[in-house]
């Protein structure tokens, strides 16, 4: 068989494994390819599927970031526990991010722009039903988006949808988003994990309280801060998926307890493996470590509207007073990359490393304190292991670094449970774990625009906000690169974010669970591990 036909055969095998075609269709295409190739005599297409996904089994996922305040409300999901269970298993979006990072249809079978990308037209798949048997309608989709829009919305996706002017139906299977300006990245934005589609209420709004979606798994039981149990959806719209019969998300906040649960087989998956425990896992032939390249980054965020961080020189002093290299060595054992106070990862389109690098410089820190009229400075820094793995140890090292510049950091060790509800977005200086986003527009609109719901630094830079709108509709890639480059420099120079490190997702996985390519734009295989993985 020629190389070209082998590549085509592998393409259809991958489509089958990912649920794009049925087994019957794959075998038909593979047999046809073999039949037209002399070298294909005696070829059995089923051999390509020796490691094919199979149905059955009960998978248990040990998660690191649950909270007793978690709810089924899609506007509130802040961590991977709720997002992987509810967005990635219970529900679907119009689009999803594939394993290769591309954007593909989910509930939408196709999407296309019109009017210079000021209008986006989505064709919805036929025959999709919610878990209660109700058919998906355009009204469900409209209300799902309206839920996150408007002045009274408190959703994490509110700022993403501020560019939407109206949402119109065009028949029973077409929905049209009319935007205020052209937005080339809009199909990515609607993959945001908040924008899950749930049933509409007759009077308007969405019925999120019942926990009914269109997703690969049906909710059986939800105990906030403890567990989510789910069973397979037999009517799922993707061929062959999901593969597990049942899944359970188990909250184990303590790192040692989570590791022990993984080592003893109480869970099959462990989130956020401590790099210092990797050797222990490597010695066990039944376990493996997944190191997934990601856009994830850990930060210390300063509220630029609160004293003393409303003074730019204080912010600069804080940046120069952190020895990031020391933290990379001692906390992350060099399994991370140094940050430079931009949230844009080097793997992202339009990345531009701003200058200068904020290396540890006591004299620079003192110089900026003096410009702020200060010889010494006292600040409180709120952290917990819920903030990001290694946050507490990183804060202790930061305290030592900054003391040499006359900066006294008082470390407030917050409770793990409730950290994202009680500390993040509320305390003026806190640790934060950011996933990153697939595009600059998505990233900036979520966390750094003036009206962003998740603007933890409360930063408001008019030039940045102006560029954000302009870059959305810019069709010249060189000009767009220059706009996003300037925005990264503005964040670096003026913003309140201190980017400590960029890291991989590091998971522990029992080898009785198999998987295809694992993506790391979002955690947990872009939150879709329950529908993409299977029992080996």
Tab-separated table of N, CA, C and O in Angstrom, residues 102-199:
chain	number	residue	atom	x	y	z
A	102	UNK	N	-7.465	22.923	17.174
A	102	UNK	CA	-8.359	23.568	16.206
A	102	UNK	C	-9.763	23.677	16.787
A	102	UNK	O	-10.109	22.988	17.755
A	103	UNK	N	-10.559	24.536	16.184
A	103	UNK	CA	-11.947	24.701	16.638
A	103	UNK	C	-12.860	23.930	15.693
A	103	UNK	O	-12.750	24.045	14.475
A	104	UNK	N	-13.720	23.108	16.256
A	104	UNK	CA	-14.608	22.265	15.458
A	104	UNK	C	-16.030	22.385	16.006
A	104	UNK	O	-16.250	22.831	17.136
A	105	UNK	N	-16.997	21.965	15.196
A	105	UNK	CA	-18.379	22.003	15.636
A	105	UNK	C	-18.667	20.958	16.691
A	105	UNK	O	-18.074	19.879	16.701
A	106	UNK	N	-19.585	21.286	17.598
A	106	UNK	CA	-20.068	20.331	18.591
A	106	UNK	C	-21.587	20.212	18.400
A	106	UNK	O	-22.032	19.433	17.579
A	107	UNK	N	-22.375	21.010	19.090
A	107	UNK	CA	-23.807	21.041	18.778
A	107	UNK	C	-24.039	21.640	17.392
A	107	UNK	O	-25.024	21.323	16.729
A	108	UNK	N	-23.135	22.506	16.983
A	108	UNK	CA	-23.201	23.060	15.624
A	108	UNK	C	-22.466	22.129	14.675
A	108	UNK	O	-21.347	21.705	14.956
A	109	UNK	N	-23.101	21.800	13.550
A	109	UNK	CA	-22.424	20.968	12.560
A	109	UNK	C	-21.560	21.810	11.633
A	109	UNK	O	-20.643	21.292	10.990
A	110	UNK	N	-21.837	23.113	11.561
A	110	UNK	CA	-21.013	24.006	10.739
A	110	UNK	C	-21.178	25.435	11.237
A	110	UNK	O	-22.139	25.756	11.944
A	111	UNK	N	-20.226	26.286	10.872
A	111	UNK	CA	-20.320	27.714	11.199
A	111	UNK	C	-19.533	28.483	10.164
A	111	UNK	O	-18.517	28.007	9.657
A	112	UNK	N	-20.024	29.665	9.836
A	112	UNK	CA	-19.347	30.484	8.835
A	112	UNK	C	-19.613	31.958	9.102
A	112	UNK	O	-20.668	32.325	9.618
A	113	UNK	N	-18.656	32.814	8.716
A	113	UNK	CA	-18.829	34.253	8.928
A	113	UNK	C	-19.538	34.897	7.741
A	113	UNK	O	-19.603	34.346	6.641
A	114	UNK	N	-20.048	36.088	7.975
A	114	UNK	CA	-20.622	36.914	6.919
A	114	UNK	C	-20.404	38.372	7.312
A	114	UNK	O	-20.113	38.681	8.475
A	115	UNK	N	-20.495	39.258	6.338
A	115	UNK	CA	-20.396	40.699	6.592
A	115	UNK	C	-19.113	41.040	7.345
A	115	UNK	O	-19.130	41.741	8.368
A	116	UNK	N	-17.971	40.540	6.815
A	116	UNK	CA	-16.689	40.859	7.437
A	116	UNK	C	-16.554	40.337	8.847
A	116	UNK	O	-15.908	40.965	9.692
A	117	UNK	N	-17.134	39.155	9.118
A	117	UNK	CA	-17.107	38.500	10.435
A	117	UNK	C	-17.877	39.280	11.501
A	117	UNK	O	-17.724	39.021	12.692
A	118	UNK	N	-18.746	40.213	11.066
A	118	UNK	CA	-19.653	40.865	12.013
A	118	UNK	C	-20.873	39.985	12.268
A	118	UNK	O	-21.648	40.236	13.191
A	119	UNK	N	-21.019	38.957	11.453
A	119	UNK	CA	-22.138	38.029	11.596
A	119	UNK	C	-21.573	36.607	11.517
A	119	UNK	O	-20.752	36.302	10.665
A	120	UNK	N	-22.007	35.755	12.446
A	120	UNK	CA	-21.595	34.349	12.436
A	120	UNK	C	-22.841	33.473	12.405
A	120	UNK	O	-23.745	33.624	13.226
A	121	UNK	N	-22.864	32.549	11.448
A	121	UNK	CA	-24.033	31.703	11.206
A	121	UNK	C	-23.689	30.263	11.598
A	121	UNK	O	-22.745	29.672	11.060
A	122	UNK	N	-24.437	29.717	12.540
A	122	UNK	CA	-24.210	28.353	13.022
A	122	UNK	C	-25.390	27.468	12.630
A	122	UNK	O	-26.541	27.806	12.911
A	123	UNK	N	-25.091	26.358	11.967
A	123	UNK	CA	-26.094	25.346	11.638
A	123	UNK	C	-26.071	24.283	12.728
A	123	UNK	O	-25.018	23.686	13.004
A	124	UNK	N	-27.209	24.023	13.344
A	124	UNK	CA	-27.294	23.113	14.478
A	124	UNK	C	-27.637	21.704	14.002
A	124	UNK	O	-28.465	21.522	13.106
A	125	UNK	N	-26.997	20.713	14.603
A	125	UNK	CA	-27.236	19.325	14.216
A	125	UNK	C	-28.692	18.923	14.482
A	125	UNK	O	-29.300	19.361	15.463
A	126	UNK	N	-29.218	18.064	13.666
A	126	UNK	CA	-30.557	17.514	13.866
A	126	UNK	C	-30.532	16.405	14.906
A	126	UNK	O	-29.532	15.710	15.085
A	127	UNK	N	-31.647	16.241	15.599
A	127	UNK	CA	-31.845	15.063	16.440
A	127	UNK	C	-31.176	15.077	17.790
A	127	UNK	O	-31.130	14.044	18.460
A	128	UNK	N	-30.672	16.205	18.241
A	128	UNK	CA	-30.027	16.257	19.561
A	128	UNK	C	-31.093	16.419	20.636
A	128	UNK	O	-32.003	17.242	20.518
A	129	UNK	N	-30.968	15.635	21.692
A	129	UNK	CA	-31.922	15.707	22.796
A	129	UNK	C	-31.199	15.950	24.117
A	129	UNK	O	-30.048	15.557	24.298
A	130	UNK	N	-31.916	16.586	25.027
A	130	UNK	CA	-31.430	16.724	26.395
A	130	UNK	C	-31.615	15.391	27.115
A	130	UNK	O	-32.305	14.488	26.645
A	131	UNK	N	-31.026	15.282	28.280
A	131	UNK	CA	-31.091	14.043	29.048
A	131	UNK	C	-32.514	13.681	29.472
A	131	UNK	O	-32.793	12.502	29.746
A	132	UNK	N	-33.404	14.668	29.545
A	132	UNK	CA	-34.788	14.375	29.919
A	132	UNK	C	-35.659	14.050	28.709
A	132	UNK	O	-36.886	13.905	28.838
A	133	UNK	N	-35.055	13.953	27.519
A	133	UNK	CA	-35.794	13.601	26.317
A	133	UNK	C	-36.260	14.770	25.482
A	133	UNK	O	-36.714	14.578	24.349
A	134	UNK	N	-36.144	15.987	26.011
A	134	UNK	CA	-36.566	17.169	25.265
A	134	UNK	C	-35.602	17.440	24.110
A	134	UNK	O	-34.391	17.357	24.270
A	135	UNK	N	-36.151	17.792	22.943
A	135	UNK	CA	-35.307	18.101	21.785
A	135	UNK	C	-34.668	19.478	21.936
A	135	UNK	O	-35.292	20.422	22.442
A	136	UNK	N	-33.415	19.581	21.504
A	136	UNK	CA	-32.708	20.861	21.508
A	136	UNK	C	-33.334	21.790	20.481
A	136	UNK	O	-33.580	21.403	19.335
A	137	UNK	N	-33.594	23.040	20.869
A	137	UNK	CA	-34.165	24.038	19.964
A	137	UNK	C	-33.280	25.282	19.926
A	137	UNK	O	-32.413	25.479	20.786
A	138	UNK	N	-33.535	26.111	18.939
A	138	UNK	CA	-32.808	27.376	18.840
A	138	UNK	C	-33.072	28.253	20.058
A	138	UNK	O	-32.175	28.960	20.539
A	139	UNK	N	-34.287	28.188	20.599
A	139	UNK	CA	-34.583	28.980	21.799
A	139	UNK	C	-33.683	28.587	22.963
A	139	UNK	O	-33.238	29.444	23.731
A	140	UNK	N	-33.414	27.282	23.117
A	140	UNK	CA	-32.503	26.847	24.185
A	140	UNK	C	-31.143	27.523	24.043
A	140	UNK	O	-30.551	27.971	25.029
A	141	UNK	N	-30.655	27.601	22.812
A	141	UNK	CA	-29.339	28.199	22.567
A	141	UNK	C	-29.386	29.700	22.818
A	141	UNK	O	-28.489	30.268	23.461
A	142	UNK	N	-30.438	30.357	22.346
A	142	UNK	CA	-30.560	31.801	22.574
A	142	UNK	C	-30.584	32.122	24.059
A	142	UNK	O	-29.871	33.016	24.533
A	143	UNK	N	-31.408	31.399	24.802
A	143	UNK	CA	-31.522	31.684	26.238
A	143	UNK	C	-30.223	31.344	26.977
A	143	UNK	O	-29.861	32.017	27.942
A	144	UNK	N	-29.525	30.295	26.506
A	144	UNK	CA	-28.252	29.938	27.138
A	144	UNK	C	-27.249	31.079	27.034
A	144	UNK	O	-26.502	31.358	27.974
A	145	UNK	N	-27.232	31.762	25.889
A	145	UNK	CA	-26.319	32.900	25.720
A	145	UNK	C	-26.835	34.140	26.437
A	145	UNK	O	-26.055	34.868	27.072
A	146	UNK	N	-28.131	34.385	26.355
A	146	UNK	CA	-28.685	35.569	27.032
A	146	UNK	C	-28.443	35.508	28.542
A	146	UNK	O	-28.321	36.547	29.198
A	147	UNK	N	-28.369	34.302	29.085
A	147	UNK	CA	-28.160	34.140	30.515
A	147	UNK	C	-26.863	34.806	30.975
A	147	UNK	O	-26.764	35.284	32.111
A	148	UNK	N	-25.872	34.846	30.115
A	148	UNK	CA	-24.560	35.396	30.472
A	148	UNK	C	-24.417	36.869	30.073
A	148	UNK	O	-23.365	37.467	30.297
A	149	UNK	N	-25.459	37.426	29.447
A	149	UNK	CA	-25.399	38.786	28.930
A	149	UNK	C	-26.252	39.727	29.774
A	149	UNK	O	-27.044	39.303	30.596
A	150	UNK	N	-26.074	41.011	29.561
A	150	UNK	CA	-26.898	42.002	30.233
A	150	UNK	C	-26.247	42.568	31.475
A	150	UNK	O	-25.329	41.986	32.056
A	151	UNK	N	-26.749	43.712	31.908
A	151	UNK	CA	-26.154	44.438	33.035
A	151	UNK	C	-26.182	43.650	34.339
A	151	UNK	O	-25.304	43.804	35.191
A	152	UNK	N	-27.199	42.811	34.535
A	152	UNK	CA	-27.344	42.107	35.801
A	152	UNK	C	-26.563	40.790	35.842
A	152	UNK	O	-26.503	40.140	36.883
A	153	UNK	N	-25.974	40.394	34.741
A	153	UNK	CA	-25.249	39.131	34.711
A	153	UNK	C	-23.978	39.210	35.559
A	153	UNK	O	-23.273	40.207	35.564
A	154	UNK	N	-23.712	38.132	36.279
A	154	UNK	CA	-22.466	38.017	37.043
A	154	UNK	C	-21.602	36.887	36.492
A	154	UNK	O	-20.656	36.450	37.137
A	155	UNK	N	-21.908	36.434	35.294
A	155	UNK	CA	-21.214	35.306	34.692
A	155	UNK	C	-19.767	35.631	34.352
A	155	UNK	O	-19.439	36.755	33.965
A	156	UNK	N	-18.929	34.611	34.425
A	156	UNK	CA	-17.544	34.754	34.003
A	156	UNK	C	-17.402	34.976	32.512
A	156	UNK	O	-16.327	35.368	32.042
A	157	UNK	N	-18.477	34.734	31.739
A	157	UNK	CA	-18.439	34.928	30.292
A	157	UNK	C	-19.089	36.237	29.856
A	157	UNK	O	-19.189	36.494	28.650
A	158	UNK	N	-19.504	37.040	30.794
A	158	UNK	CA	-20.209	38.278	30.450
A	158	UNK	C	-19.389	39.164	29.519
A	158	UNK	O	-19.897	39.672	28.503
A	159	UNK	N	-18.118	39.358	29.833
A	159	UNK	CA	-17.296	40.262	29.024
A	159	UNK	C	-17.051	39.688	27.635
A	159	UNK	O	-16.926	40.445	26.665
A	160	UNK	N	-16.987	38.354	27.503
A	160	UNK	CA	-16.798	37.743	26.184
A	160	UNK	C	-17.947	38.094	25.252
A	160	UNK	O	-17.760	38.288	24.056
A	161	UNK	N	-19.154	38.151	25.815
A	161	UNK	CA	-20.345	38.350	25.001
A	161	UNK	C	-20.746	39.815	24.888
A	161	UNK	O	-21.780	40.123	24.292
A	162	UNK	N	-19.939	40.718	25.435
A	162	UNK	CA	-20.262	42.146	25.329
A	162	UNK	C	-20.219	42.621	23.886
A	162	UNK	O	-20.792	43.645	23.537
A	163	UNK	N	-19.546	41.850	23.014
A	163	UNK	CA	-19.455	42.228	21.603
A	163	UNK	C	-20.663	41.743	20.798
A	163	UNK	O	-20.781	42.052	19.615
A	164	UNK	N	-21.567	40.974	21.427
A	164	UNK	CA	-22.749	40.456	20.731
A	164	UNK	C	-23.877	41.481	20.799
A	164	UNK	O	-24.272	41.910	21.882
A	165	UNK	N	-24.380	41.857	19.644
A	165	UNK	CA	-25.473	42.832	19.569
A	165	UNK	C	-26.835	42.161	19.639
A	165	UNK	O	-27.739	42.629	20.328
A	166	UNK	N	-27.007	41.050	18.910
A	166	UNK	CA	-28.263	40.312	18.931
A	166	UNK	C	-28.026	38.885	18.485
A	166	UNK	O	-27.014	38.568	17.854
A	167	UNK	N	-28.973	37.997	18.839
A	167	UNK	CA	-28.909	36.579	18.478
A	167	UNK	C	-30.237	36.221	17.837
A	167	UNK	O	-31.282	36.261	18.497
A	168	UNK	N	-30.202	35.880	16.562
A	168	UNK	CA	-31.437	35.652	15.803
A	168	UNK	C	-31.562	34.198	15.367
A	168	UNK	O	-30.568	33.518	15.076
A	169	UNK	N	-32.811	33.731	15.295
A	169	UNK	CA	-33.105	32.425	14.715
A	169	UNK	C	-33.404	32.604	13.237
A	169	UNK	O	-34.022	33.586	12.825
A	170	UNK	N	-32.953	31.651	12.436
A	170	UNK	CA	-33.266	31.635	11.011
A	170	UNK	C	-33.744	30.223	10.677
A	170	UNK	O	-32.979	29.394	10.178
A	171	UNK	N	-34.998	29.943	11.017
A	171	UNK	CA	-35.519	28.598	10.858
A	171	UNK	C	-35.208	27.757	12.077
A	171	UNK	O	-34.619	28.219	13.060
A	172	UNK	N	-35.557	26.457	12.031
A	172	UNK	CA	-35.422	25.600	13.222
A	172	UNK	C	-34.005	25.141	13.518
A	172	UNK	O	-33.737	24.637	14.607
A	173	UNK	N	-33.065	25.309	12.577
A	173	UNK	CA	-31.723	24.760	12.779
A	173	UNK	C	-30.599	25.757	12.523
A	173	UNK	O	-29.440	25.352	12.404
A	174	UNK	N	-30.898	27.036	12.453
A	174	UNK	CA	-29.861	28.037	12.190
A	174	UNK	C	-29.972	29.169	13.198
A	174	UNK	O	-31.059	29.694	13.451
A	175	UNK	N	-28.828	29.525	13.770
A	175	UNK	CA	-28.776	30.646	14.702
A	175	UNK	C	-27.699	31.611	14.240
A	175	UNK	O	-26.621	31.190	13.791
A	176	UNK	N	-28.008	32.903	14.305
A	176	UNK	CA	-27.109	33.934	13.786
A	176	UNK	C	-26.726	34.890	14.916
A	176	UNK	O	-27.592	35.436	15.604
A	177	UNK	N	-25.426	35.073	15.110
A	177	UNK	CA	-24.900	36.031	16.085
A	177	UNK	C	-24.487	37.290	15.336
A	177	UNK	O	-23.619	37.240	14.455
A	178	UNK	N	-25.118	38.403	15.668
A	178	UNK	CA	-24.775	39.700	15.091
A	178	UNK	C	-23.873	40.437	16.071
A	178	UNK	O	-24.251	40.666	17.221
A	179	UNK	N	-22.658	40.778	15.622
A	179	UNK	CA	-21.651	41.371	16.501
A	179	UNK	C	-21.517	42.868	16.246
A	179	UNK	O	-21.873	43.368	15.179
A	180	UNK	N	-20.977	43.565	17.212
A	180	UNK	CA	-20.795	45.011	17.090
A	180	UNK	C	-19.670	45.354	16.125
A	180	UNK	O	-19.656	46.436	15.553
A	181	UNK	N	-18.732	44.442	15.969
A	181	UNK	CA	-17.643	44.620	15.011
A	181	UNK	C	-17.168	43.236	14.578
A	181	UNK	O	-17.508	42.225	15.213
A	182	UNK	N	-16.407	43.180	13.515
A	182	UNK	CA	-15.918	41.903	13.038
A	182	UNK	C	-15.045	41.205	14.066
A	182	UNK	O	-14.202	41.842	14.700
A	183	UNK	N	-15.238	39.907	14.244
A	183	UNK	CA	-14.465	39.130	15.206
A	183	UNK	C	-14.113	37.787	14.588
A	183	UNK	O	-14.950	36.885	14.528
A	184	UNK	N	-12.862	37.658	14.152
A	184	UNK	CA	-12.441	36.438	13.470
A	184	UNK	C	-12.420	35.239	14.411
A	184	UNK	O	-12.584	34.096	13.972
A	185	UNK	N	-12.220	35.472	15.704
A	185	UNK	CA	-12.056	34.378	16.662
A	185	UNK	C	-13.361	33.940	17.318
A	185	UNK	O	-13.340	33.130	18.256
A	186	UNK	N	-14.491	34.438	16.858
A	186	UNK	CA	-15.750	34.180	17.570
A	186	UNK	C	-16.046	32.689	17.771
A	186	UNK	O	-16.525	32.307	18.848
A	187	UNK	N	-15.799	31.792	16.799
A	187	UNK	CA	-16.063	30.359	17.051
A	187	UNK	C	-15.276	29.799	18.233
A	187	UNK	O	-15.730	28.867	18.902
A	188	UNK	N	-14.077	30.357	18.500
A	188	UNK	CA	-13.336	29.947	19.691
A	188	UNK	C	-14.041	30.425	20.955
A	188	UNK	O	-14.131	29.705	21.954
A	189	UNK	N	-14.546	31.652	20.926
A	189	UNK	CA	-15.140	32.227	22.131
A	189	UNK	C	-16.343	31.426	22.602
A	189	UNK	O	-16.573	31.290	23.807
A	190	UNK	N	-17.140	30.894	21.653
A	190	UNK	CA	-18.341	30.172	22.076
A	190	UNK	C	-18.011	28.781	22.610
A	190	UNK	O	-18.901	28.067	23.068
A	191	UNK	N	-16.730	28.394	22.572
A	191	UNK	CA	-16.297	27.156	23.223
A	191	UNK	C	-15.955	27.387	24.691
A	191	UNK	O	-15.587	26.436	25.400
A	192	UNK	N	-16.082	28.621	25.170
A	192	UNK	CA	-15.790	28.915	26.573
A	192	UNK	C	-16.638	28.020	27.475
A	192	UNK	O	-17.831	27.821	27.235
A	193	UNK	N	-16.030	27.499	28.551
A	193	UNK	CA	-16.709	26.482	29.360
A	193	UNK	C	-17.944	27.000	30.084
A	193	UNK	O	-18.768	26.209	30.547
A	194	UNK	N	-18.117	28.305	30.204
A	194	UNK	CA	-19.357	28.813	30.791
A	194	UNK	C	-20.549	28.681	29.844
A	194	UNK	O	-21.695	28.618	30.295
A	195	UNK	N	-20.265	28.660	28.548
A	195	UNK	CA	-21.335	28.788	27.559
A	195	UNK	C	-21.937	27.434	27.190
A	195	UNK	O	-22.163	27.113	26.028
A	196	UNK	N	-22.219	26.659	28.220
A	196	UNK	CA	-22.870	25.367	28.060
A	196	UNK	C	-24.347	25.572	27.731
A	196	UNK	O	-24.984	26.504	28.243
A	197	UNK	N	-24.884	24.673	26.921
A	197	UNK	CA	-26.283	24.793	26.525
A	197	UNK	C	-27.140	23.935	27.455
A	197	UNK	O	-26.953	22.721	27.564
A	198	UNK	N	-28.093	24.605	28.118
A	198	UNK	CA	-29.038	23.951	29.017
A	198	UNK	C	-30.458	24.280	28.569
A	198	UNK	O	-30.664	25.222	27.796
A	199	UNK	N	-31.473	23.546	29.034
A	199	UNK	CA	-32.837	23.795	28.574
A	199	UNK	C	-33.330	25.191	28.950
A	199	UNK	O	-33.065	25.690	30.049
